[in-house]
Coordinates of C-alpha atoms in Angstrom, one line a residue:
Chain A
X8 CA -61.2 -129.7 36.4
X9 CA -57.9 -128.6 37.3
X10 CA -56.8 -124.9 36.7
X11 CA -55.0 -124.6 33.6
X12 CA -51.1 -124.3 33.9
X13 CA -49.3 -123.3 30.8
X14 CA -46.0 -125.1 31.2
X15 CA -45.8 -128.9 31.2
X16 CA -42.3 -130.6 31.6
X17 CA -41.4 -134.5 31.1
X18 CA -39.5 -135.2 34.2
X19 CA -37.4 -139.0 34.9
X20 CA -38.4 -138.9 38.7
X21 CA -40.7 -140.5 40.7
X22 CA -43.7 -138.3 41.1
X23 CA -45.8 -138.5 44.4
X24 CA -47.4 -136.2 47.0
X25 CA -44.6 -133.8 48.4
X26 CA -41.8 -135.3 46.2
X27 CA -38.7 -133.2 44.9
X28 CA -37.4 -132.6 41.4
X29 CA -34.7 -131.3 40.4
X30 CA -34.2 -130.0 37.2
X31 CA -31.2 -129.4 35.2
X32 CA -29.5 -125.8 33.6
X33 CA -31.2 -125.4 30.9
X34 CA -34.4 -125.7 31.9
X35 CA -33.9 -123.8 35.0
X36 CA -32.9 -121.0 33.0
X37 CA -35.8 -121.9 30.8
X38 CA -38.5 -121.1 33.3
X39 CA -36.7 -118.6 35.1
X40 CA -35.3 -116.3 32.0
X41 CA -37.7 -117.1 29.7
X42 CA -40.7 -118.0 31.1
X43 CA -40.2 -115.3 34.1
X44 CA -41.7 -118.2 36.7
X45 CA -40.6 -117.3 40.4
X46 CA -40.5 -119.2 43.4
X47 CA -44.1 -120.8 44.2
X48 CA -45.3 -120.5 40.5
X49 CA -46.8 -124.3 39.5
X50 CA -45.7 -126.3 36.7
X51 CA -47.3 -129.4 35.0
X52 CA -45.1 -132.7 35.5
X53 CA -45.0 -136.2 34.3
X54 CA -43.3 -138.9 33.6
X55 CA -45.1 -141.7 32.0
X56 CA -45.7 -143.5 34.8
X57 CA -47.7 -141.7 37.3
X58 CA -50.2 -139.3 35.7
X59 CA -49.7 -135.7 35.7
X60 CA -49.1 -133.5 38.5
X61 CA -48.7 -130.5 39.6
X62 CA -45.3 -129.1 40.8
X63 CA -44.5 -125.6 42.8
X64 CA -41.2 -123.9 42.2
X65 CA -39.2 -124.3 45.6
X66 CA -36.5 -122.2 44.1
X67 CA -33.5 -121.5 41.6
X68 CA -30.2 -121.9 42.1
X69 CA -27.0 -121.5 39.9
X70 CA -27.5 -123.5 37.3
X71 CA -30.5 -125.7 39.0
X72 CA -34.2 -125.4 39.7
X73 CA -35.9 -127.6 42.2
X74 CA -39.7 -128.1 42.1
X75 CA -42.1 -129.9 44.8
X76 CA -44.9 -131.7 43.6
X77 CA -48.2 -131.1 44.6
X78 CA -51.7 -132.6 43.6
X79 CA -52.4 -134.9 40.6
X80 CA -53.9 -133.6 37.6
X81 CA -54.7 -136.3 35.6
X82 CA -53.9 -140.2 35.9
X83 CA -51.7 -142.4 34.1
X84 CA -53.9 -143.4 30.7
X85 CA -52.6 -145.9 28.1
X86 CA -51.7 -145.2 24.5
X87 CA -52.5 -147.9 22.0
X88 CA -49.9 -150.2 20.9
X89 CA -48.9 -149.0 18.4
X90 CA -45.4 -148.9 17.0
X91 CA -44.3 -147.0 14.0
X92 CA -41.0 -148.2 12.2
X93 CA -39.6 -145.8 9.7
X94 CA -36.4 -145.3 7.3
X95 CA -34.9 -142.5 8.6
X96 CA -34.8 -139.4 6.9
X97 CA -33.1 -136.0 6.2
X98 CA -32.9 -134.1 8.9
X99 CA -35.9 -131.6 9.1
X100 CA -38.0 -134.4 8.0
X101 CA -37.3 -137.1 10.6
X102 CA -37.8 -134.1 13.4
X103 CA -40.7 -134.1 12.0
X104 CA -41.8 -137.7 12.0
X105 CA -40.7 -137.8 15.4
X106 CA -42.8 -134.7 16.2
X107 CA -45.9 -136.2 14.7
X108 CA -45.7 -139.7 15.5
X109 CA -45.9 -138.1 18.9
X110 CA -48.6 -136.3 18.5
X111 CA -50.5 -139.1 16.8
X112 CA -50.0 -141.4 19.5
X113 CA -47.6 -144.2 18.9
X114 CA -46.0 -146.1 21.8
X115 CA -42.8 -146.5 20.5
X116 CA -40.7 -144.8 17.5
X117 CA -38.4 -147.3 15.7
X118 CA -36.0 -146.0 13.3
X119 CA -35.0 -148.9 10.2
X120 CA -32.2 -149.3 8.2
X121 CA -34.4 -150.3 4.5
X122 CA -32.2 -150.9 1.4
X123 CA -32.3 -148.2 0.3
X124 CA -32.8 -145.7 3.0
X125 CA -30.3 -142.9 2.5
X126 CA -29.0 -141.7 6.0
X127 CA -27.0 -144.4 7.6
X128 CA -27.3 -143.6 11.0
X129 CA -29.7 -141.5 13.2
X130 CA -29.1 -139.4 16.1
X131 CA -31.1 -140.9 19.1
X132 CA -31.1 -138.0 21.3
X133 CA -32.6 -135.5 18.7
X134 CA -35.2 -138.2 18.0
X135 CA -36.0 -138.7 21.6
X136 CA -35.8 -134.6 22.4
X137 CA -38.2 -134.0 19.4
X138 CA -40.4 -136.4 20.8
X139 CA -40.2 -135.6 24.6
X140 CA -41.2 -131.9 23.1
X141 CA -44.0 -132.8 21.1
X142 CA -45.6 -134.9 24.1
X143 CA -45.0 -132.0 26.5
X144 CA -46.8 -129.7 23.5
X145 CA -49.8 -132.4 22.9
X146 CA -50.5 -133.5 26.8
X147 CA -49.8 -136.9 26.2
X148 CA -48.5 -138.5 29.9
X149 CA -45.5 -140.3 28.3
X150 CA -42.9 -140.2 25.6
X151 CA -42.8 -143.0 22.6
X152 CA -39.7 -145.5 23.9
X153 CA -37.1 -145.8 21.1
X154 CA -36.4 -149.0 19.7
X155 CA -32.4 -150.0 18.6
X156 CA -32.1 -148.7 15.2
X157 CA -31.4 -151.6 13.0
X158 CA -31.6 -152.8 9.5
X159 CA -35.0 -154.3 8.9
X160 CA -33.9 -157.7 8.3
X161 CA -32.9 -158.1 11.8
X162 CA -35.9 -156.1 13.2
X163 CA -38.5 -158.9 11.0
X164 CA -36.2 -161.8 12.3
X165 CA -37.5 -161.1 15.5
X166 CA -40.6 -160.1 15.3
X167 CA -43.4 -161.1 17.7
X168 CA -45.5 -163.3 15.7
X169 CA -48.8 -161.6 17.4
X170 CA -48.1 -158.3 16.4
X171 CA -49.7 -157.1 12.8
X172 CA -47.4 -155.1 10.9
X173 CA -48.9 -152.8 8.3
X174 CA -46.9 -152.0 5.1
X175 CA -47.6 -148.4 3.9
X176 CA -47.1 -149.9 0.1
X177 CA -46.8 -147.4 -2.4
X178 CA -46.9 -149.6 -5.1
X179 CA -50.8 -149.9 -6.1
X180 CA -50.7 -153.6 -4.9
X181 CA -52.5 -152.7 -2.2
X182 CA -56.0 -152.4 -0.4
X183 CA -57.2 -149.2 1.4
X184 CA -55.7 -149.1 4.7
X185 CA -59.7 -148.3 5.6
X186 CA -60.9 -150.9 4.1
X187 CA -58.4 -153.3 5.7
X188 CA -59.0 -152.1 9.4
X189 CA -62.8 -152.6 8.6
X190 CA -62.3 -156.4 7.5
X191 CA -59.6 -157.2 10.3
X192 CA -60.7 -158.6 13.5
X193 CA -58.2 -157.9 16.2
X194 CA -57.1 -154.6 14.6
X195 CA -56.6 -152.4 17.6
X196 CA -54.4 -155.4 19.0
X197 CA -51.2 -155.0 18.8
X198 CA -50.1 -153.6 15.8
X199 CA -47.0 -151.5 13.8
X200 CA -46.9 -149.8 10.7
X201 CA -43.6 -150.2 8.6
X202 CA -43.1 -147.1 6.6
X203 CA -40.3 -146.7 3.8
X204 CA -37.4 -144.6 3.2
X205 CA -38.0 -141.3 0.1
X206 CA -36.4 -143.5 -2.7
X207 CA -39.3 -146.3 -1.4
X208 CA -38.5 -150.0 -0.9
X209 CA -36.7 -152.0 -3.0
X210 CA -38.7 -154.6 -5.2
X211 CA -37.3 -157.7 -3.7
X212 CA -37.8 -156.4 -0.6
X213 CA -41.1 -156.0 -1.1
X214 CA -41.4 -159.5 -2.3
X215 CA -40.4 -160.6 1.0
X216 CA -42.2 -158.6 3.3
X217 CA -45.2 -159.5 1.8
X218 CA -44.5 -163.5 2.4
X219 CA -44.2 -162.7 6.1
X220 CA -47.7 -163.6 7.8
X221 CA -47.5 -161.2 10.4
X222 CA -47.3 -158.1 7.2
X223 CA -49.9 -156.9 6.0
X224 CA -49.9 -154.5 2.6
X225 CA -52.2 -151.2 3.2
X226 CA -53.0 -148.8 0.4
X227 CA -52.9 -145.2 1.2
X228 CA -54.6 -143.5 -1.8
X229 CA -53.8 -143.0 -5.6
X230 CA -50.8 -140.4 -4.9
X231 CA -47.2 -140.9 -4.3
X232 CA -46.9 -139.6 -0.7
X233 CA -44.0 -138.5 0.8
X234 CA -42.7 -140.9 3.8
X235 CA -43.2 -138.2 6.6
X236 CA -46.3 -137.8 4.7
X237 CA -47.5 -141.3 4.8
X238 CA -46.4 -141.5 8.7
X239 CA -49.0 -139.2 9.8
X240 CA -51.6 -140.3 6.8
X241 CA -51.5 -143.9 7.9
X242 CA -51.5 -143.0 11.9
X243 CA -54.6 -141.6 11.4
X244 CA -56.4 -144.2 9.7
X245 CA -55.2 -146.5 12.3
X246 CA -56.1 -144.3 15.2
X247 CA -59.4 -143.3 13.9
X248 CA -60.4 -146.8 13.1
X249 CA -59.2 -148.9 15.6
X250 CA -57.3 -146.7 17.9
X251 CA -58.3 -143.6 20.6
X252 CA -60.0 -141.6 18.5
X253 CA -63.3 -144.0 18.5
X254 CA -65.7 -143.1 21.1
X255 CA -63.9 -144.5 23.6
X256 CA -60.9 -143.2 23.1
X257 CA -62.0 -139.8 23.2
X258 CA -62.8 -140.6 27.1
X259 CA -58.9 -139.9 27.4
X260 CA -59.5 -136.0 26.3
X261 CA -57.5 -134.0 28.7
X262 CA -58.7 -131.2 31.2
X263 CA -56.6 -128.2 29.9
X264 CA -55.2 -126.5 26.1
X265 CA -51.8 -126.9 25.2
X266 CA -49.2 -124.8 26.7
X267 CA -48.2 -122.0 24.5
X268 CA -44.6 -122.7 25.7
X269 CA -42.4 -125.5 25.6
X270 CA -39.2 -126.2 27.3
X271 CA -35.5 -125.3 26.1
X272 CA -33.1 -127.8 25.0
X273 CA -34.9 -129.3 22.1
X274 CA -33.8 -129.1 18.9
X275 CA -37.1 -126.9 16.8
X276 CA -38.7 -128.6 13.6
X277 CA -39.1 -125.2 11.8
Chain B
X11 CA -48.0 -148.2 -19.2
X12 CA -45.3 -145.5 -20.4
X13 CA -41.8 -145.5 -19.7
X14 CA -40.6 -144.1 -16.2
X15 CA -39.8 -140.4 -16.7
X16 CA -37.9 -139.0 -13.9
X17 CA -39.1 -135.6 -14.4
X18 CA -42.9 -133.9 -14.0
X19 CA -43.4 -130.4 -14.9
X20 CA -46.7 -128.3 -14.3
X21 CA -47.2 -126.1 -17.1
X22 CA -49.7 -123.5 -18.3
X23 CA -50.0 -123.7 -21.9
X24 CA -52.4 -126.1 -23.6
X25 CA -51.4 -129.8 -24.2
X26 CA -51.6 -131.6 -27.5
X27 CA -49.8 -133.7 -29.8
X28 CA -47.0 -131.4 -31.5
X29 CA -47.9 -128.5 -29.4
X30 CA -44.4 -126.1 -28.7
X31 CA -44.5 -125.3 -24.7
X32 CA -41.7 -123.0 -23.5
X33 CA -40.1 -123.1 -20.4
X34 CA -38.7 -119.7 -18.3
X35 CA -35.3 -119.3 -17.5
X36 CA -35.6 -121.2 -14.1
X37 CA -36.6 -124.2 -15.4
X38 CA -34.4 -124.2 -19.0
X39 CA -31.2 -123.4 -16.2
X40 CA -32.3 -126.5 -14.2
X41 CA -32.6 -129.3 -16.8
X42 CA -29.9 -127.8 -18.7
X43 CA -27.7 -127.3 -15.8
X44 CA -29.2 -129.3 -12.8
X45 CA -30.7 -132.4 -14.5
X46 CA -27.9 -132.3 -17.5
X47 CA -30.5 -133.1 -20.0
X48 CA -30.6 -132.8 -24.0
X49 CA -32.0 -132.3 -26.5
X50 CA -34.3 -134.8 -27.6
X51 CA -34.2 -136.2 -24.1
X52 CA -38.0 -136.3 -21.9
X53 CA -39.9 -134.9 -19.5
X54 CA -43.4 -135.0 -18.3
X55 CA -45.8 -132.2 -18.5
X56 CA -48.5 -131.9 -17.3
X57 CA -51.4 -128.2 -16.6
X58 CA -54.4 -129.0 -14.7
X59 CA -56.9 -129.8 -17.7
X60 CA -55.2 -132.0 -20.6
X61 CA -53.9 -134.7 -18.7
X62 CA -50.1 -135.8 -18.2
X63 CA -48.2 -135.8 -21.8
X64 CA -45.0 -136.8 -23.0
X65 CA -42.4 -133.6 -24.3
X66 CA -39.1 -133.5 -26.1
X67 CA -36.8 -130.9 -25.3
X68 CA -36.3 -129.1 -28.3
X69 CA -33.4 -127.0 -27.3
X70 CA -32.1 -124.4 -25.1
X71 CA -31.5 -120.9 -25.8
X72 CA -30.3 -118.0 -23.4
X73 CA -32.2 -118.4 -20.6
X74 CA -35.5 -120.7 -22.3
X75 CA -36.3 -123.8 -23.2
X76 CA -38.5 -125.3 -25.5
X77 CA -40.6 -128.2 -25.6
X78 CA -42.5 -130.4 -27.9
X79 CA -45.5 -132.1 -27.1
X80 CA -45.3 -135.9 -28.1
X81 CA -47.8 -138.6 -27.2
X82 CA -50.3 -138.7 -24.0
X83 CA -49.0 -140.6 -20.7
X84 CA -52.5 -140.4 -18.6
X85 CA -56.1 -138.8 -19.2
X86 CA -56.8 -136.7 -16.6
X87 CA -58.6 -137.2 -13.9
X88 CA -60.8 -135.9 -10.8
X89 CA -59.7 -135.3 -7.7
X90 CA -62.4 -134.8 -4.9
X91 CA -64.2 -131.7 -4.3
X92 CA -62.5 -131.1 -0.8
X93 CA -61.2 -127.7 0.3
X94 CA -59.2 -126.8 2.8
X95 CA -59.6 -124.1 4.8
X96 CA -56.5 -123.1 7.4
X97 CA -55.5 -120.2 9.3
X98 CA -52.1 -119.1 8.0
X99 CA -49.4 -120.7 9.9
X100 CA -45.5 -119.5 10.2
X101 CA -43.2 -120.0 7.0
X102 CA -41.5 -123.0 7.8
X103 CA -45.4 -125.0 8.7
X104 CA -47.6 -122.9 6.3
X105 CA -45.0 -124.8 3.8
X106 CA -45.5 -127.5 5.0
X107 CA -49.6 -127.5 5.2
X108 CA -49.1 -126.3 1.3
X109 CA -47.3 -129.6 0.6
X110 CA -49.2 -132.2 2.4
X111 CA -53.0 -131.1 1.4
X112 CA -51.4 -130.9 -2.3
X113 CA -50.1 -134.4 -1.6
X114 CA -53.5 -135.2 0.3
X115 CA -55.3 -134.1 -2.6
X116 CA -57.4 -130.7 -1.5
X117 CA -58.9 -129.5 -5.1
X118 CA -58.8 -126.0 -3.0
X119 CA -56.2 -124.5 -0.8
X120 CA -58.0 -121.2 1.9
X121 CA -56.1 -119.8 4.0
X122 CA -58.5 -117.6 6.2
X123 CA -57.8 -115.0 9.4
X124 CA -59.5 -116.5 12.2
X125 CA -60.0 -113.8 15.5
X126 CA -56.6 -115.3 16.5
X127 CA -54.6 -116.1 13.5
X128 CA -51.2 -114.9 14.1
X129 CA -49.8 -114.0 10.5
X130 CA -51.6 -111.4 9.3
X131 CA -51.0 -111.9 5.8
X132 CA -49.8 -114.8 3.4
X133 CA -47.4 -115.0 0.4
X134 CA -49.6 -117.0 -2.1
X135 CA -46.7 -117.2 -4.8
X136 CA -44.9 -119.2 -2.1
X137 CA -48.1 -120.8 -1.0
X138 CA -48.7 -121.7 -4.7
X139 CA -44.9 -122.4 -5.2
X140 CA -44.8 -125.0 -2.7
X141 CA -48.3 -126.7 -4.1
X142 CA -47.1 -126.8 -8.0
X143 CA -43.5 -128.7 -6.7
X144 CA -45.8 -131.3 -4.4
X145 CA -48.2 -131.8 -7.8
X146 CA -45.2 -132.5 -9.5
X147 CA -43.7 -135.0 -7.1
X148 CA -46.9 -137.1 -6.4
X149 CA -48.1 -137.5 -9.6
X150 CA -51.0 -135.3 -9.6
X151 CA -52.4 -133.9 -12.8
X152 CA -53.4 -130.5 -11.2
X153 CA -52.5 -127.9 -8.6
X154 CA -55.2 -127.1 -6.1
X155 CA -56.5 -123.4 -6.6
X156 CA -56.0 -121.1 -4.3
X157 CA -58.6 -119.3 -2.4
X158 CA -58.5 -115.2 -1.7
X159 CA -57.2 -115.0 1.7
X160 CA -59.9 -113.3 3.7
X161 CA -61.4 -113.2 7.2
X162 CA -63.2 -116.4 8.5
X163 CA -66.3 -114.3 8.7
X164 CA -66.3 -113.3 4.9
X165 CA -65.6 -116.7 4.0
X166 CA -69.1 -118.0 6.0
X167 CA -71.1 -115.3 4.8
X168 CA -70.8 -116.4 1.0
X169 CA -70.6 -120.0 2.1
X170 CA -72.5 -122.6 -0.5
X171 CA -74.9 -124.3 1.3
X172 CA -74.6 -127.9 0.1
X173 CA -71.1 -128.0 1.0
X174 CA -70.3 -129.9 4.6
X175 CA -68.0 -127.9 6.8
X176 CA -66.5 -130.1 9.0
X177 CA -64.8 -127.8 11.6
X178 CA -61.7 -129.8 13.1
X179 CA -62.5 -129.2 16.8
X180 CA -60.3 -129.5 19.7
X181 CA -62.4 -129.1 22.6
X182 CA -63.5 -132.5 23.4
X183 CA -66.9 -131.7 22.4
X184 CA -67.2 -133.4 18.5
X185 CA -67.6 -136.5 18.0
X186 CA -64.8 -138.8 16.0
X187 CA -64.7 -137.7 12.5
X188 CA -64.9 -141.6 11.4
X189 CA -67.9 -142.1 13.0
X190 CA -69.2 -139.2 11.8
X191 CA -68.3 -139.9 8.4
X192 CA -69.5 -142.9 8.8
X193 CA -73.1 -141.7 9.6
X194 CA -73.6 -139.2 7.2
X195 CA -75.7 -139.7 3.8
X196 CA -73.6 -137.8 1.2
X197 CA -70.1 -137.2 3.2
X198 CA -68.3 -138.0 -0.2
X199 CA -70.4 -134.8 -2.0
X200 CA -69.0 -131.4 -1.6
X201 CA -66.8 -130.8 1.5
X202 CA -64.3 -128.6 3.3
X203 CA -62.5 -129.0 6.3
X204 CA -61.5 -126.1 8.6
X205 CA -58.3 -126.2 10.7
X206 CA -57.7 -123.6 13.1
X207 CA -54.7 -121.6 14.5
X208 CA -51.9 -122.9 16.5
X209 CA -53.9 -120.8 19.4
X210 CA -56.8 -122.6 18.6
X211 CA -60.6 -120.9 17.8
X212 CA -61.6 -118.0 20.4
X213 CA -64.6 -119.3 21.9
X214 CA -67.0 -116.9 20.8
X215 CA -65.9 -117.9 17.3
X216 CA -66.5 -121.6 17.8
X217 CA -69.8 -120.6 19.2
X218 CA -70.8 -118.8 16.1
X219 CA -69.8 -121.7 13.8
X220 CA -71.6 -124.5 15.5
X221 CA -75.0 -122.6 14.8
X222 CA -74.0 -122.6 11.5
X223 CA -76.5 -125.6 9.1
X224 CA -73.2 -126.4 7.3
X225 CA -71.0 -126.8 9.8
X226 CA -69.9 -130.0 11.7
X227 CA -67.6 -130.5 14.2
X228 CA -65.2 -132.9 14.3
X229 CA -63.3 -134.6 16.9
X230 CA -59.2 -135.8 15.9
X231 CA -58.7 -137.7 18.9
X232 CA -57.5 -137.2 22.7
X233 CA -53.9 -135.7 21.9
X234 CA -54.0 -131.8 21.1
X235 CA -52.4 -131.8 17.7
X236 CA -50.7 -129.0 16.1
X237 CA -52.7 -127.1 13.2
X238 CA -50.0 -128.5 10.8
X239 CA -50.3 -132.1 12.4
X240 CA -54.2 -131.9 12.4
X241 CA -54.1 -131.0 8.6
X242 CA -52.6 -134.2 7.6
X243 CA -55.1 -136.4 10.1
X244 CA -58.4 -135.1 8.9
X245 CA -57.7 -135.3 5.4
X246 CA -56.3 -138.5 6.1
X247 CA -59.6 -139.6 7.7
X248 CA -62.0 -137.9 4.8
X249 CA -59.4 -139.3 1.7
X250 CA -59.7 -143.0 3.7
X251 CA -63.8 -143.3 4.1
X252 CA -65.1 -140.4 1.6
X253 CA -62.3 -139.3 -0.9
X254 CA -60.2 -141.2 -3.3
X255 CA -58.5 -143.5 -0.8
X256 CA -61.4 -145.7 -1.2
X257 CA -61.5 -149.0 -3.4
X258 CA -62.8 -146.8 -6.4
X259 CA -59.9 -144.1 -6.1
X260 CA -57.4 -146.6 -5.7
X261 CA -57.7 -147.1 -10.0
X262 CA -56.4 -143.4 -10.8
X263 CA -53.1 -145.0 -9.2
X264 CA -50.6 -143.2 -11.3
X265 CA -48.2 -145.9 -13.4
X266 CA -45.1 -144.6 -12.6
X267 CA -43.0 -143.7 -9.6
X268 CA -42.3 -140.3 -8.1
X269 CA -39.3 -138.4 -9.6
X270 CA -36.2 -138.0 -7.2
X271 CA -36.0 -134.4 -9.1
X272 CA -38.0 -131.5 -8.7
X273 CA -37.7 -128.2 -10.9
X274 CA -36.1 -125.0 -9.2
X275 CA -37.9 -121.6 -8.1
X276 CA -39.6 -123.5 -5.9
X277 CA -38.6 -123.3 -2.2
X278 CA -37.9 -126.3 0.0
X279 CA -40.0 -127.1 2.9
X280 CA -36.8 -128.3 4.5

């Protein structure tokens, strides 16, 4: 296996044998101040598209870092399909989501406006910079896309009719989230998972989304749980059950441990 | 079922009908002055052994309040006989894990010094602090107890030997915790789970634990999740095909809704 390299950076280029990267201020202050890398020292790159590579330090600059890439570490894998859709929350709470939802594997991150979900609007970039941080930390080979934040209305009025989306209920109505995978055929298809804002949904919402035949209700146990809660509760029971963590899943381990440093620039969920 | 009462208190004192509780300043100075409440007006109480019970606030004094027991709301119940044991984390994520295996419902709370646990020491008030406000806001009718903080080693050697150990591994070299769960005769009876340090396990540690009859490693997927993150998953995964997450524990679904208050002296995980 490769040797381990302790600092792994999501990049937007290309990545390919003898390619450049550049990399902006605060990251080339990163490595060099902070890190104390120096010209030649390797760094782990990717990009979501083409694996994971390894990238030499050409040099710094003022203000600028440029990197050549070497060998490939790993190839591109595939996360499930897996999309979580979530009221947003107060802040330390939806770093977290973001964080974790990471960590847990879903492909895309989709921040919706419920009834009653509180905050009214979301900031994009500390979503997306919580996230690219979290994959750099968890040596997953992409970052979660964002989907438009929207109310859910709109986001159910177009929904792809193929695509299972499981209601985190709260409201005892529902059967285990286990027990449901178990009995599903076609559960590691496509799928979503539609969790609610602190205040939980509103009744006749409820009503609705459970008339939609593309929802399904999923108990997640006799306590309330708090929404960031529920987000990583439920991810599990999906990935355990019909996601990467069965046996074939954990094919997709990777080669190295986590770095014990992660790039500047993103905002910290402590 | 009982009226909605917005606000849960965990108590000490004994609970029967007509029984006088009295509340420290803290508490008095945030229903009085938070909450606004009156006399007369309710709360929920609710210690660990009597179930949850009805109160009327008596009055307020300087710096006290006092309570009288009225009618029972719930018997109490079990929760499962699933410890958790977790090398202390910094403040902002040792909060957190506090929170969520309250909310995941651990009936014990360890934190235990691992060869490279970076605190060395824990604040159990605030440990405890943070468990008795996540009781109180997910309807539990008991705070986990909280283990002595010792050395991972101390901990083993005393270790009862009909209680599983499932050690959450990040190696590659468990199998998934479904499918082991799935497997074992008895993976409902007595059980721990053992998260590690953000540094992960020294080797020579994990090599020692393996040989262990109790013990059983675990796999939580290809992704290396954080010690807070991992926490959440694996009790997710034990809750959803051993614990109370299954059809049976679905019935001790509390009747009423989480309260959007929670009482003061307790810190935020924010």
């Amino acid at each position: 296996m490769a040797d381990p390299i302790k600092t792994r950076l999501y990049v937007d280029s290309p990545l390919a044998d003898g390619q450049s990267v550049g990399l902006d201020h605060e990251r080339a202050h990163f490595l060099r101040h902070v890190l104390r890398l120096d010209r030649g020292d390797s760094v782990a790159v990717f990009n979501g598209r083409d694996g994971e590579w390894r990238a030499a330090i050409d040099g710094f600059g003022k203000g600028w870092c440029s990197l050549t890439v070497a060998e490939q570490r790993r190839g591109q894998d595939t996360t499930p399909d897996l999309w979580l859709l979530f009221a947003p929350l107060k802040k330390g709470r939806i770093d977290f989501v973001a964080e974790k939802a990471t960590e847990m594997g879903v492909s895309r991150l989709w921040p919706v406006f419920t009834r009653r979900t509180d905050p009214n609007r979301v900031n994009l970039d500390r979503l997306r910079a919580n996230a690219v941080e979290a994959a750099e930390q968890c040596e997953r080979l992409g970052v979660p896309e964002m989907g438009d934040p929207l109310p859910l209305d709109r986001v159910l009025a177009g929904w792809p009719a193929e695509r299972r989306l499981y209601l985190c209920a709260e409201a005892g109505m529902a059967r285990p989230f286990a027990e449901v995978l178990r009995d599903a055929p076609g559960a590691s298809g496509p799928a979503a998972l539609l969790v609610g804002p602190e205040g939980g949904f509103d009744q006749s919402e409820l009503d609705e989304l459970v008339k939609l035949p593309f929802v399904v209700p999923v108990g997640l146990g006799p306590r309330i749980l708090r929404a960031d809660t529920a987000v990583v509760a439920a991810l599990a029971c999906w990935q355990s059950l019909a996601g990467d963590w069965t046996a074939g899943g954990s094919d997709r381990r990777p080669p190295f441990r986590a770095p014990a440093h992660s790039p500047p620039g993103q905002p910290s969920a402590d």
